[in-house]
Tab-separated table of C-alpha atoms and ligand atoms in Angstrom:
chain	number	residue	atom	x	y	z
A	1	MET	CA	-4.412	22.264	0.268
A	2	ASP	CA	-6.499	20.677	2.979
A	3	ARG	CA	-5.121	20.234	6.457
A	4	ILE	CA	-6.153	18.118	9.546
A	5	ARG	CA	-6.696	19.646	12.814
A	6	VAL	CA	-6.510	17.445	15.848
A	7	HIS	CA	-6.996	18.287	19.538
A	8	GLY	CA	-5.334	15.633	21.532
A	9	GLY	CA	-6.191	14.045	24.700
A	10	ARG	CA	-9.232	11.909	24.027
A	11	ALA	CA	-9.412	8.174	24.570
A	12	LEU	CA	-10.893	6.577	21.502
A	13	ALA	CA	-13.955	4.397	21.834
A	14	GLY	CA	-16.307	2.347	19.521
A	15	THR	CA	-16.366	0.436	16.344
A	16	VAL	CA	-14.587	1.198	12.980
A	17	PRO	CA	-15.100	-0.698	9.913
A	18	VAL	CA	-12.079	-1.360	7.392
A	19	ASN	CA	-12.406	-0.678	3.554
A	20	GLY	CA	-11.039	-2.712	0.947
A	21	ALA	CA	-7.229	-2.744	0.483
A	22	LYS	CA	-5.670	0.057	-1.720
A	23	ASN	CA	-2.741	-2.261	-2.459
A	24	ALA	CA	-5.149	-5.086	-3.644
A	25	ALA	CA	-7.383	-2.741	-5.605
A	26	LEU	CA	-4.588	-1.363	-7.588
A	27	PRO	CA	-3.354	-4.546	-9.405
A	28	ALA	CA	-7.006	-5.872	-9.524
A	29	LEU	CA	-7.666	-2.684	-11.710
A	30	ALA	CA	-4.444	-3.461	-13.830
A	31	ALA	CA	-5.733	-6.975	-14.425
A	32	ALA	CA	-8.693	-5.542	-16.315
A	33	LEU	CA	-6.166	-4.846	-19.006
A	34	LEU	CA	-5.791	-8.685	-19.572
A	35	THR	CA	-9.315	-9.133	-21.140
A	36	ASP	CA	-11.823	-7.196	-23.301
A	37	GLN	CA	-14.600	-8.296	-21.033
A	38	PRO	CA	-15.798	-6.417	-17.812
A	39	LEU	CA	-14.399	-6.873	-14.284
A	40	ARG	CA	-16.915	-6.247	-11.418
A	41	LEU	CA	-14.821	-5.413	-8.444
A	42	THR	CA	-16.652	-4.904	-4.947
A	43	ASN	CA	-15.057	-3.469	-1.725
A	44	VAL	CA	-12.958	-0.928	-3.841
A	45	PRO	CA	-11.788	1.911	-1.442
A	46	ASN	CA	-12.275	5.413	-2.562
A	47	VAL	CA	-9.120	6.630	-2.412
A	48	ARG	CA	-6.893	9.044	-4.414
A	49	ASP	CA	-4.409	6.183	-5.596
A	50	VAL	CA	-7.431	4.170	-7.048
A	51	ILE	CA	-8.757	7.284	-8.908
A	52	THR	CA	-5.367	7.768	-10.301
A	53	MET	CA	-5.513	4.137	-11.364
A	54	PHE	CA	-8.985	4.682	-13.118
A	55	ARG	CA	-7.400	7.856	-15.045
A	56	VAL	CA	-4.456	5.265	-16.262
A	57	LEU	CA	-7.199	2.892	-17.701
A	58	GLU	CA	-9.079	5.591	-19.119
A	59	HIS	CA	-6.060	6.937	-20.831
A	60	LEU	CA	-5.434	3.512	-22.097
A	61	GLY	CA	-8.911	3.358	-23.615
A	62	GLY	CA	-10.976	1.831	-20.551
A	63	GLN	CA	-14.275	2.675	-19.039
A	64	ALA	CA	-14.720	2.554	-15.341
A	65	ALA	CA	-18.033	2.928	-13.545
A	66	VAL	CA	-18.230	3.313	-9.789
A	67	ASP	CA	-21.011	3.093	-7.630
A	68	GLY	CA	-19.935	3.251	-4.028
A	69	SER	CA	-17.454	0.584	-3.484
A	70	LEU	CA	-18.606	-1.355	-6.601
A	71	CYS	CA	-16.610	-0.808	-9.644
A	72	THR	CA	-17.016	-2.078	-13.241
A	73	VAL	CA	-14.053	-1.718	-15.233
A	74	ARG	CA	-13.680	-2.707	-18.968
A	75	MET	CA	-10.989	-2.432	-21.505
A	76	PRO	CA	-12.746	-3.398	-24.732
A	77	ARG	CA	-9.651	-2.282	-26.645
A	78	ILE	CA	-6.509	-0.711	-26.007
A	79	LEU	CA	-6.046	2.721	-27.914
A	80	GLU	CA	-2.391	3.475	-27.154
A	81	PRO	CA	-0.608	1.232	-24.733
A	82	GLU	CA	1.134	4.039	-22.891
A	83	ALA	CA	1.147	5.241	-19.295
A	84	PRO	CA	2.266	8.892	-19.404
A	85	TYR	CA	4.775	10.764	-17.056
A	86	ALA	CA	1.809	13.034	-15.842
A	87	LEU	CA	-0.093	9.783	-14.421
A	88	VAL	CA	2.924	7.695	-13.167
A	89	ARG	CA	4.670	10.594	-11.407
A	90	ARG	CA	1.191	10.848	-9.449
A	91	MET	CA	1.457	7.271	-8.428
A	92	ARG	CA	4.485	4.677	-8.804
A	93	ALA	CA	1.850	1.744	-8.758
A	94	SER	CA	0.868	2.744	-12.387
A	95	VAL	CA	3.962	0.845	-13.335
A	96	LEU	CA	1.503	-2.156	-12.647
A	97	VAL	CA	-0.032	-1.769	-16.127
A	98	LEU	CA	3.222	-2.545	-17.749
A	99	GLY	CA	3.159	-6.483	-17.465
A	100	PRO	CA	-0.591	-6.927	-18.453
A	101	LEU	CA	-0.335	-4.362	-21.410
A	102	LEU	CA	2.688	-6.168	-22.907
A	103	ALA	CA	0.683	-9.493	-22.404
A	104	ARG	CA	-2.460	-8.126	-24.128
A	105	THR	CA	-0.999	-5.998	-26.773
A	106	GLY	CA	2.548	-6.980	-27.248
A	107	ARG	CA	3.836	-3.474	-26.667
A	108	ALA	CA	3.970	-1.087	-23.620
A	109	ARG	CA	5.251	2.143	-22.947
A	110	VAL	CA	5.207	3.412	-19.566
A	111	SER	CA	7.071	6.405	-17.745
A	112	LEU	CA	9.533	5.049	-15.559
A	113	PRO	CA	8.769	6.177	-12.118
A	114	GLY	CA	11.091	8.284	-10.119
A	115	GLY	CA	12.478	7.834	-6.585
A	116	CYS	CA	9.986	9.026	-3.896
A	117	ALA	CA	9.757	10.236	-0.294
A	118	ILE	CA	10.563	6.995	1.109
A	119	GLY	CA	13.322	5.614	-1.163
A	120	GLU	CA	14.675	5.211	-4.613
A	121	ARG	CA	12.383	2.423	-5.498
A	122	PRO	CA	13.843	0.832	-8.656
A	123	ILE	CA	11.761	-1.414	-10.678
A	124	ASN	CA	14.913	-3.194	-12.333
A	125	LEU	CA	13.350	-6.636	-11.026
A	126	HIS	CA	10.115	-6.002	-12.997
A	127	LEU	CA	11.993	-5.383	-16.017
A	128	GLU	CA	14.760	-8.097	-15.808
A	129	GLY	CA	11.489	-10.611	-15.212
A	130	LEU	CA	9.760	-9.352	-18.296
A	131	SER	CA	13.174	-9.776	-20.237
A	132	ARG	CA	12.981	-13.489	-19.123
A	133	LEU	CA	9.600	-13.918	-20.368
A	134	GLY	CA	10.797	-12.571	-23.831
A	135	ALA	CA	10.230	-9.119	-23.853
A	136	GLU	CA	12.778	-6.650	-25.346
A	137	VAL	CA	13.069	-3.828	-22.851
A	138	ASP	CA	14.677	-0.260	-23.526
A	139	LEU	CA	14.638	2.849	-21.597
A	140	VAL	CA	14.195	5.962	-23.907
A	141	HIS	CA	13.510	9.605	-22.890
A	142	GLY	CA	12.392	8.521	-19.453
A	143	TYR	CA	10.097	5.818	-20.654
A	144	ILE	CA	10.296	2.034	-20.539
A	145	THR	CA	9.403	0.554	-23.819
A	146	ALA	CA	8.708	-3.167	-23.905
A	147	ARG	CA	8.010	-5.330	-26.976
A	148	SER	CA	7.277	-8.700	-27.693
A	149	ARG	CA	5.381	-11.142	-29.980
A	150	ARG	CA	3.726	-13.666	-27.412
A	151	LEU	CA	5.547	-13.720	-24.269
A	152	HIS	CA	6.699	-17.240	-23.303
A	153	GLY	CA	7.028	-19.051	-20.016
A	154	ALA	CA	10.363	-19.117	-18.004
A	155	ASP	CA	11.805	-20.131	-14.751
A	156	ILE	CA	12.454	-16.799	-12.752
A	157	THR	CA	14.065	-16.255	-9.381
A	158	PHE	CA	13.873	-12.670	-8.138
A	159	ALA	CA	16.864	-11.427	-6.546
A	160	ALA	CA	14.843	-9.781	-3.922
A	161	ARG	CA	11.257	-9.778	-2.828
A	162	THR	CA	8.937	-7.506	-4.550
A	163	VAL	CA	5.394	-7.058	-4.194
A	164	THR	CA	4.263	-5.231	-7.363
A	165	GLY	CA	7.186	-6.843	-9.309
A	166	THR	CA	5.634	-10.238	-8.433
A	167	GLU	CA	2.237	-8.921	-9.449
A	168	ASN	CA	3.545	-7.508	-12.544
A	169	LEU	CA	5.053	-10.893	-13.637
A	170	MET	CA	2.171	-12.899	-12.544
A	171	MET	CA	-0.231	-10.819	-14.757
A	172	ALA	CA	2.303	-11.041	-17.662
A	173	ALA	CA	2.902	-14.777	-17.284
A	174	ALA	CA	-1.040	-15.369	-17.144
A	175	LEU	CA	-1.402	-14.928	-20.807
A	176	ALA	CA	2.290	-16.200	-21.862
A	177	GLU	CA	2.703	-19.218	-23.804
A	178	GLY	CA	3.696	-22.146	-21.607
A	179	ARG	CA	4.522	-22.636	-17.930
A	180	THR	CA	6.131	-19.938	-15.805
A	181	VAL	CA	7.679	-20.555	-12.334
A	182	LEU	CA	8.335	-17.529	-10.012
A	183	ARG	CA	10.838	-18.113	-7.222
A	184	ASN	CA	11.576	-16.041	-4.073
A	185	CYS	CA	8.268	-14.355	-4.640
A	186	ALA	CA	6.714	-11.653	-2.224
A	187	MET	CA	4.062	-13.517	0.113
A	188	GLU	CA	1.879	-10.422	0.818
A	189	PRO	CA	-1.881	-11.384	1.027
A	190	GLU	CA	-2.545	-8.833	-1.822
A	191	ILE	CA	-0.608	-11.058	-4.197
A	192	GLU	CA	-2.974	-13.953	-3.209
A	193	ASP	CA	-6.179	-11.716	-3.696
A	194	LEU	CA	-4.727	-10.885	-7.122
A	195	ALA	CA	-4.173	-14.506	-8.068
A	196	THR	CA	-7.811	-15.196	-6.800
A	197	LEU	CA	-8.985	-12.690	-9.473
A	198	LEU	CA	-6.872	-14.081	-12.225
A	199	ASN	CA	-7.986	-17.470	-11.738
A	200	ALA	CA	-11.613	-16.271	-11.838
A	201	MET	CA	-10.642	-14.562	-15.222
A	202	GLY	CA	-9.587	-18.095	-16.426
A	203	GLY	CA	-6.012	-17.851	-15.385
A	204	ARG	CA	-4.241	-20.836	-14.060
A	205	ILE	CA	-2.244	-19.844	-11.230
A	206	GLY	CA	-0.952	-21.884	-8.143
A	207	GLY	CA	1.018	-20.883	-5.136
A	208	ALA	CA	0.289	-17.407	-4.669
A	209	GLY	CA	1.098	-16.298	-0.996
A	210	THR	CA	3.974	-18.722	-0.821
A	211	GLU	CA	7.457	-17.953	-2.286
A	212	THR	CA	7.084	-20.153	-5.401
A	213	ILE	CA	4.232	-19.371	-7.998
A	214	ALA	CA	3.681	-21.414	-10.785
A	215	ILE	CA	1.442	-20.056	-13.906
A	216	GLU	CA	0.302	-22.161	-16.805
A	217	GLY	CA	-0.386	-19.497	-19.617
A	218	VAL	CA	-3.622	-19.410	-21.275
A	219	GLU	CA	-4.664	-17.976	-24.682
A	220	THR	CA	-7.246	-15.553	-23.477
A	221	MET	CA	-8.910	-14.425	-20.224
A	222	HIS	CA	-12.471	-13.431	-19.475
A	223	GLY	CA	-14.622	-11.056	-17.111
A	224	ALA	CA	-15.005	-12.009	-13.597
A	225	GLY	CA	-16.314	-10.616	-10.177
A	226	HIS	CA	-14.098	-10.091	-7.285
A	227	ARG	CA	-14.383	-8.730	-3.709
A	228	ILE	CA	-11.199	-6.864	-2.768
A	229	MET	CA	-9.561	-8.105	0.378
A	230	PRO	CA	-9.589	-5.868	3.510
A	231	ASP	CA	-7.042	-3.454	3.925
A	232	ARG	CA	-4.578	-4.750	6.608
A	233	ILE	CA	-2.621	-1.458	6.804
A	234	GLU	CA	-5.716	0.686	7.323
A	235	ALA	CA	-6.868	-1.621	10.018
A	236	GLY	CA	-3.453	-1.688	11.839
A	237	THR	CA	-3.459	2.041	11.738
A	238	PHE	CA	-6.838	2.026	13.603
A	239	VAL	CA	-5.745	-0.557	16.055
A	240	ILE	CA	-2.511	1.590	16.886
A	241	ALA	CA	-4.779	4.660	17.033
A	242	GLY	CA	-6.873	2.965	19.790
A	243	ALA	CA	-3.842	1.571	21.473
A	244	ILE	CA	-1.964	4.988	21.861
A	245	THR	CA	-4.967	6.618	23.422
A	246	ARG	CA	-5.490	3.785	25.890
A	247	GLY	CA	-8.970	3.353	24.094
A	248	ALA	CA	-11.499	0.675	23.650
A	249	VAL	CA	-11.522	0.487	19.711
A	250	CYS	CA	-12.778	-2.448	17.726
A	251	VAL	CA	-11.751	-2.580	14.334
A	252	THR	CA	-14.139	-4.769	12.172
A	253	GLY	CA	-14.158	-6.644	8.787
A	254	CYS	CA	-10.321	-7.099	8.871
A	255	ASN	CA	-8.427	-10.359	8.725
A	256	PRO	CA	-6.395	-10.482	11.748
A	257	LYS	CA	-4.280	-13.073	10.383
A	258	HIS	CA	-2.677	-10.663	8.073
A	259	LEU	CA	-1.728	-8.430	11.152
A	260	THR	CA	0.014	-11.152	13.458
A	261	ALA	CA	3.515	-9.332	13.442
A	262	LEU	CA	1.480	-6.245	14.753
A	263	THR	CA	-0.657	-7.773	17.139
A	264	GLN	CA	2.153	-9.753	18.708
A	265	THR	CA	4.297	-6.678	19.024
A	266	LEU	CA	1.296	-4.827	20.663
A	267	GLU	CA	0.674	-7.493	23.049
A	268	GLY	CA	4.128	-7.914	24.007
A	269	ALA	CA	4.264	-4.190	24.740
A	270	GLY	CA	1.372	-4.600	27.135
A	271	VAL	CA	-1.697	-3.605	24.932
A	272	PRO	CA	-4.657	-5.845	25.828
A	273	LEU	CA	-6.327	-7.185	22.474
A	274	VAL	CA	-9.309	-9.136	21.862
A	275	ILE	CA	-8.724	-10.898	18.348
A	276	GLN	CA	-11.694	-12.511	16.807
A	277	ASP	CA	-12.099	-14.132	13.199
A	278	ASP	CA	-12.702	-10.698	11.680
A	279	SER	CA	-12.032	-8.077	14.431
A	280	ILE	CA	-9.262	-6.664	16.617
A	281	ALA	CA	-10.322	-4.794	19.747
A	282	THR	CA	-7.887	-2.859	21.938
A	283	GLY	CA	-8.373	-2.374	25.530
A	284	PRO	CA	-6.587	0.438	27.830
A	285	TRP	CA	-3.168	-0.745	29.140
A	286	ASP	CA	-1.712	-0.181	32.586
A	287	ARG	CA	1.943	0.057	31.565
A	288	LEU	CA	3.275	0.367	27.723
A	289	ILE	CA	6.850	-1.193	27.490
A	290	GLY	CA	8.952	-0.592	24.693
A	291	ARG	CA	9.603	-3.273	21.765
A	292	ASP	CA	12.122	-3.375	18.945
A	293	ILE	CA	10.707	-3.622	15.476
A	294	ALA	CA	12.324	-4.643	12.349
A	295	THR	CA	10.276	-4.165	9.148
A	296	ALA	CA	10.345	-7.199	6.864
A	297	PRO	CA	8.649	-8.663	3.816
A	298	TYR	CA	5.273	-10.617	4.730
A	299	PRO	CA	4.703	-12.198	7.124
A	300	GLY	CA	7.161	-9.983	8.723
A	301	PHE	CA	6.473	-6.377	10.449
A	302	ALA	CA	4.927	-4.421	7.562
A	303	THR	CA	7.102	-1.144	6.564
A	304	ASP	CA	3.693	0.438	6.080
A	305	LEU	CA	2.976	0.294	9.792
A	306	GLN	CA	6.336	1.363	11.005
A	307	ALA	CA	5.623	4.844	11.284
A	308	GLN	CA	2.273	4.478	13.103
A	309	ALA	CA	4.131	2.076	15.448
A	310	MET	CA	6.843	4.470	16.040
A	311	ALA	CA	4.139	7.044	17.211
A	312	LEU	CA	2.916	4.611	19.798
A	313	LEU	CA	6.415	3.658	21.079
A	314	THR	CA	7.161	7.382	22.029
A	315	GLN	CA	4.455	6.475	24.752
A	316	ALA	CA	6.208	3.380	25.973
A	317	GLU	CA	8.695	2.980	28.730
A	318	GLY	CA	12.223	2.224	27.891
A	319	THR	CA	14.069	2.192	24.690
A	320	SER	CA	12.574	0.836	21.445
A	321	ILE	CA	14.722	0.279	18.454
A	322	ILE	CA	12.967	0.363	15.073
A	323	THR	CA	14.862	-1.006	12.184
A	324	GLU	CA	13.565	-0.167	8.666
A	325	ASN	CA	14.834	-2.987	6.356
A	326	ILE	CA	12.632	-2.345	3.142
A	327	PHE	CA	13.148	1.346	2.122
A	328	GLU	CA	16.221	3.404	2.792
A	329	ASN	CA	14.405	6.838	3.467
A	330	ARG	CA	11.304	5.866	5.426
A	331	PHE	CA	12.108	8.005	8.466
A	332	MET	CA	11.005	11.487	7.459
A	333	HIS	CA	8.248	11.341	10.288
A	334	THR	CA	10.750	11.197	13.124
A	335	GLY	CA	11.653	14.788	12.554
A	336	GLU	CA	8.089	15.916	12.920
A	337	LEU	CA	7.535	13.422	15.853
A	338	ARG	CA	10.815	15.082	17.581
A	339	ARG	CA	9.066	18.570	17.062
A	340	MET	CA	6.280	17.217	19.226
A	341	GLY	CA	8.522	16.313	22.036
A	342	ALA	CA	9.512	12.689	21.118
A	343	ASP	CA	12.995	11.501	21.830
A	344	ILE	CA	14.183	9.721	18.672
A	345	THR	CA	17.626	9.516	17.350
A	346	LEU	CA	18.407	8.067	13.902
A	347	GLU	CA	21.502	5.717	13.268
A	348	GLY	CA	21.490	4.600	9.790
A	349	HIS	CA	18.320	2.260	9.225
A	350	ALA	CA	17.555	2.364	12.908
A	351	ALA	CA	15.523	4.793	14.956
A	352	ILE	CA	16.035	4.746	18.752
A	353	VAL	CA	12.953	5.871	20.413
A	354	ARG	CA	13.233	6.507	24.372
A	355	GLY	CA	10.064	6.948	26.119
A	356	PRO	CA	7.868	7.889	27.553
A	357	THR	CA	7.578	11.442	26.323
A	358	PRO	CA	4.772	13.599	26.722
A	359	LEU	CA	3.880	14.938	23.229
A	360	SER	CA	2.622	18.607	22.614
A	361	GLY	CA	0.616	19.667	19.536
A	362	ALA	CA	2.474	21.409	16.825
A	363	PRO	CA	2.045	22.475	13.090
A	364	LEU	CA	3.267	19.510	11.349
A	365	MET	CA	4.090	18.445	7.644
A	366	ALA	CA	3.177	15.095	6.318
A	367	THR	CA	5.764	13.679	3.857
A	368	ASP	CA	4.018	10.655	2.534
A	369	LEU	CA	1.052	8.322	3.106
A	370	ARG	CA	2.096	6.478	6.196
A	371	ALA	CA	3.904	9.366	7.885
A	372	SER	CA	0.701	11.371	7.661
A	373	ALA	CA	-1.041	8.588	9.597
A	374	SER	CA	1.909	8.598	12.156
A	375	LEU	CA	1.412	12.326	12.801
A	376	ILE	CA	-2.433	12.029	13.127
A	377	ILE	CA	-1.934	9.259	15.738
A	378	ALA	CA	0.620	11.188	17.717
A	379	ALA	CA	-1.552	14.127	17.690
A	380	LEU	CA	-4.235	12.060	19.345
A	381	VAL	CA	-2.428	11.925	22.562
A	382	ALA	CA	-0.437	15.220	22.285
A	383	GLU	CA	-1.519	17.940	24.599
A	384	GLY	CA	-3.215	20.728	22.761
A	385	THR	CA	-3.675	21.262	19.067
A	386	SER	CA	-1.806	20.037	15.997
A	387	ILE	CA	-2.428	20.962	12.382
A	388	VAL	CA	-1.043	18.258	9.872
A	389	ASN	CA	-0.379	19.949	6.646
A	390	ARG	CA	-0.217	18.315	2.970
A	391	ILE	CA	-2.847	15.920	4.020
A	392	TYR	CA	-3.288	15.105	0.423
A	393	HIS	CA	-0.752	12.358	1.124
A	394	ILE	CA	-3.274	10.591	3.438
A	395	ASP	CA	-6.104	10.864	0.986
A	396	ARG	CA	-4.032	8.673	-1.371
A	397	GLY	CA	-4.563	5.653	0.922
A	398	TYR	CA	-7.099	6.332	3.536
A	399	GLU	CA	-10.728	6.990	2.866
A	400	LYS	CA	-12.339	9.402	5.120
A	401	ILE	CA	-9.970	9.042	8.108
A	402	GLU	CA	-11.056	12.039	9.796
A	403	GLU	CA	-14.545	10.885	9.960
A	404	LYS	CA	-13.691	7.382	11.067
A	405	LEU	CA	-11.491	8.805	13.800
A	406	GLY	CA	-14.269	11.355	14.685
A	407	ALA	CA	-16.925	8.639	15.096
A	408	LEU	CA	-14.335	7.057	17.436
A	409	GLY	CA	-14.442	10.293	19.664
A	410	ALA	CA	-11.516	11.973	18.337
A	411	ALA	CA	-11.601	15.916	18.274
A	412	ILE	CA	-10.502	15.946	14.497
A	413	GLU	CA	-11.590	17.970	11.543
A	414	ARG	CA	-10.407	18.718	7.956
A	415	LEU	CA	-9.702	22.527	7.110
A	416	ARG	CA	-10.315	22.827	3.371
A	417	GLY	CA	-8.564	25.141	1.317
A	418	GLU	CA	-5.174	27.291	1.940
A	419	GLU	CA	-2.241	26.555	4.020
B	501	EPU	N1	13.044	-3.283	-5.334
B	501	EPU	C1	14.182	-3.363	-6.191
B	501	EPU	N2	14.166	-3.624	-7.565
B	501	EPU	C2	12.789	-3.739	-7.960
B	501	EPU	C3	11.565	-3.530	-6.805
B	501	EPU	C4	11.718	-3.531	-5.673
B	501	EPU	O1	15.314	-3.236	-5.732
B	501	EPU	O2	12.464	-3.916	-9.114
B	501	EPU	C5	13.343	-3.064	-3.846
B	501	EPU	C6	12.478	-1.743	-3.452
B	501	EPU	O3	13.538	-0.597	-3.633
B	501	EPU	C7	12.470	-2.055	-1.789
B	501	EPU	C8	12.127	-3.524	-1.662
B	501	EPU	O4	12.761	-4.215	-2.914
B	501	EPU	O5	13.656	-1.781	-1.091
B	501	EPU	C9	10.538	-3.846	-1.712
B	501	EPU	O6	9.966	-3.023	-2.654
B	501	EPU	P1	8.505	-3.497	-3.374
B	501	EPU	O7	8.767	-3.711	-4.790
B	501	EPU	O8	8.178	-4.926	-2.610
B	501	EPU	O9	7.616	-2.270	-3.039
B	501	EPU	P2	6.432	-2.004	-4.070
B	501	EPU	O10	5.838	-3.186	-4.759
B	501	EPU	O11	6.912	-0.816	-4.972
B	501	EPU	C10	4.352	-2.248	-2.328
B	501	EPU	C11	3.511	-1.390	-1.837
B	501	EPU	C12	4.054	-0.478	-0.813
B	501	EPU	C13	4.582	-1.188	0.192
B	501	EPU	C14	5.640	-2.225	-0.479
B	501	EPU	C15	6.368	-2.954	0.654
B	501	EPU	C16	1.644	-1.383	-3.576
B	501	EPU	C17	1.077	-0.666	-4.511
B	501	EPU	N3	2.720	-0.838	-2.901
B	501	EPU	O12	5.372	-1.322	-3.141
B	501	EPU	O13	2.998	0.292	-0.196
B	501	EPU	O14	5.351	-0.325	1.084
B	501	EPU	O15	5.127	-2.955	-1.423
B	501	EPU	O16	5.548	-3.792	1.402
B	501	EPU	O17	1.378	-2.449	-3.307
B	501	EPU	C18	1.952	2.205	0.734
B	501	EPU	O18	0.888	1.723	0.843
B	501	EPU	O19	2.008	3.163	1.490
B	501	EPU	C19	3.058	1.554	0.077
B	501	EPU	C20	4.207	2.401	-0.084
């Protein structure tokens, strides 16, 4: 298992480009199931979760050809409409194939994803929605089986906002008979990105990115080309890395409008930022002042940036209260940050961070993707050396993070092999 070693204490400086978004690439690849013609996706990040999605599509009978960040994927026919446990357990987002498989073939069998390191993560809202579109949904031997003749349109109100749930239903409804209205939808930019692709494939979807999405079902969809949107979470991670080291880091190729909740928090804390159309640059701060954060569905503060922001707030004066409202168990990084010297106490869904505390390098254990990023960020300012174990978590969602941080001047390297 690879590890990452960081010698802390260097201010980062320079420019870092952002990749395409993992969480937009995954549904875009699943959308390939809706047609027998090829999709040509550009700006696809080379991260482990995307590779897992290729494996899922190949298992279903698809072909994926990758050339750098260009990916051509084609599903001429579906061999067996099944996503097996071996793949779904590696990546919960495999469940994104459920809606499009059902819409294309009238059948789908997908392993029910289990809980994960950040929470229980049920998919009841995906399943209830598919039932409303006319599918018969059962759970047998740990697998969801869904069947239908042609799905039909329906008026569906989500009981809670769900990102992949909205995406799954949007894809299923795209090929359903008649009109579907989805209400109380998640409004994440990745959903709009998927709708742009689906419309380029012949879909008729309006309102994506707002809480009400209307979909006129079509008979068939066709091939299309699409550029995956920039990864707002990767961008935010580098902005926070620049900020914590009091560095001058310019994150380019991002959409700052997608990061308003983060940039407002950082500016409120005292981090000088220069925000342009497609870049965010950090400058060294004089004083960093604690801020409260409460994660919320977009456009609120992203849960996927909570762990990284917590690392930064250990360096801020005063008390910061971080409330995690999306996932019930997304505080696994606090124990590791405490081992580095942070003063953090947990009270239910809130973490109380008192600062500033000097951090010292330590051996650390990554527990999930964003927790890994948080530990690396903390290690950048810790005195001495940190080794972050179980770094495979970070490879799920960040492409070459050690090379990108290294190019900004961090003393960071990947140690290959044994722990
Ligand atoms: N929920 C339900 N029932 C459902 C679906 C969701 O109760 O059927 C609950 C969840 O338990 C959670 C909340 O609703 O409390 C929101 O979950 P959501 O469904 O929106 O999460 P997701 O679609 O499984 C996506 C991202 C996550 C990101 C969340 C929240 C992808 C592939 N994954 O997950 O990304 O944290 O939205 O923004 O888009 C990551 O990249 O590190 C990551 C975990």
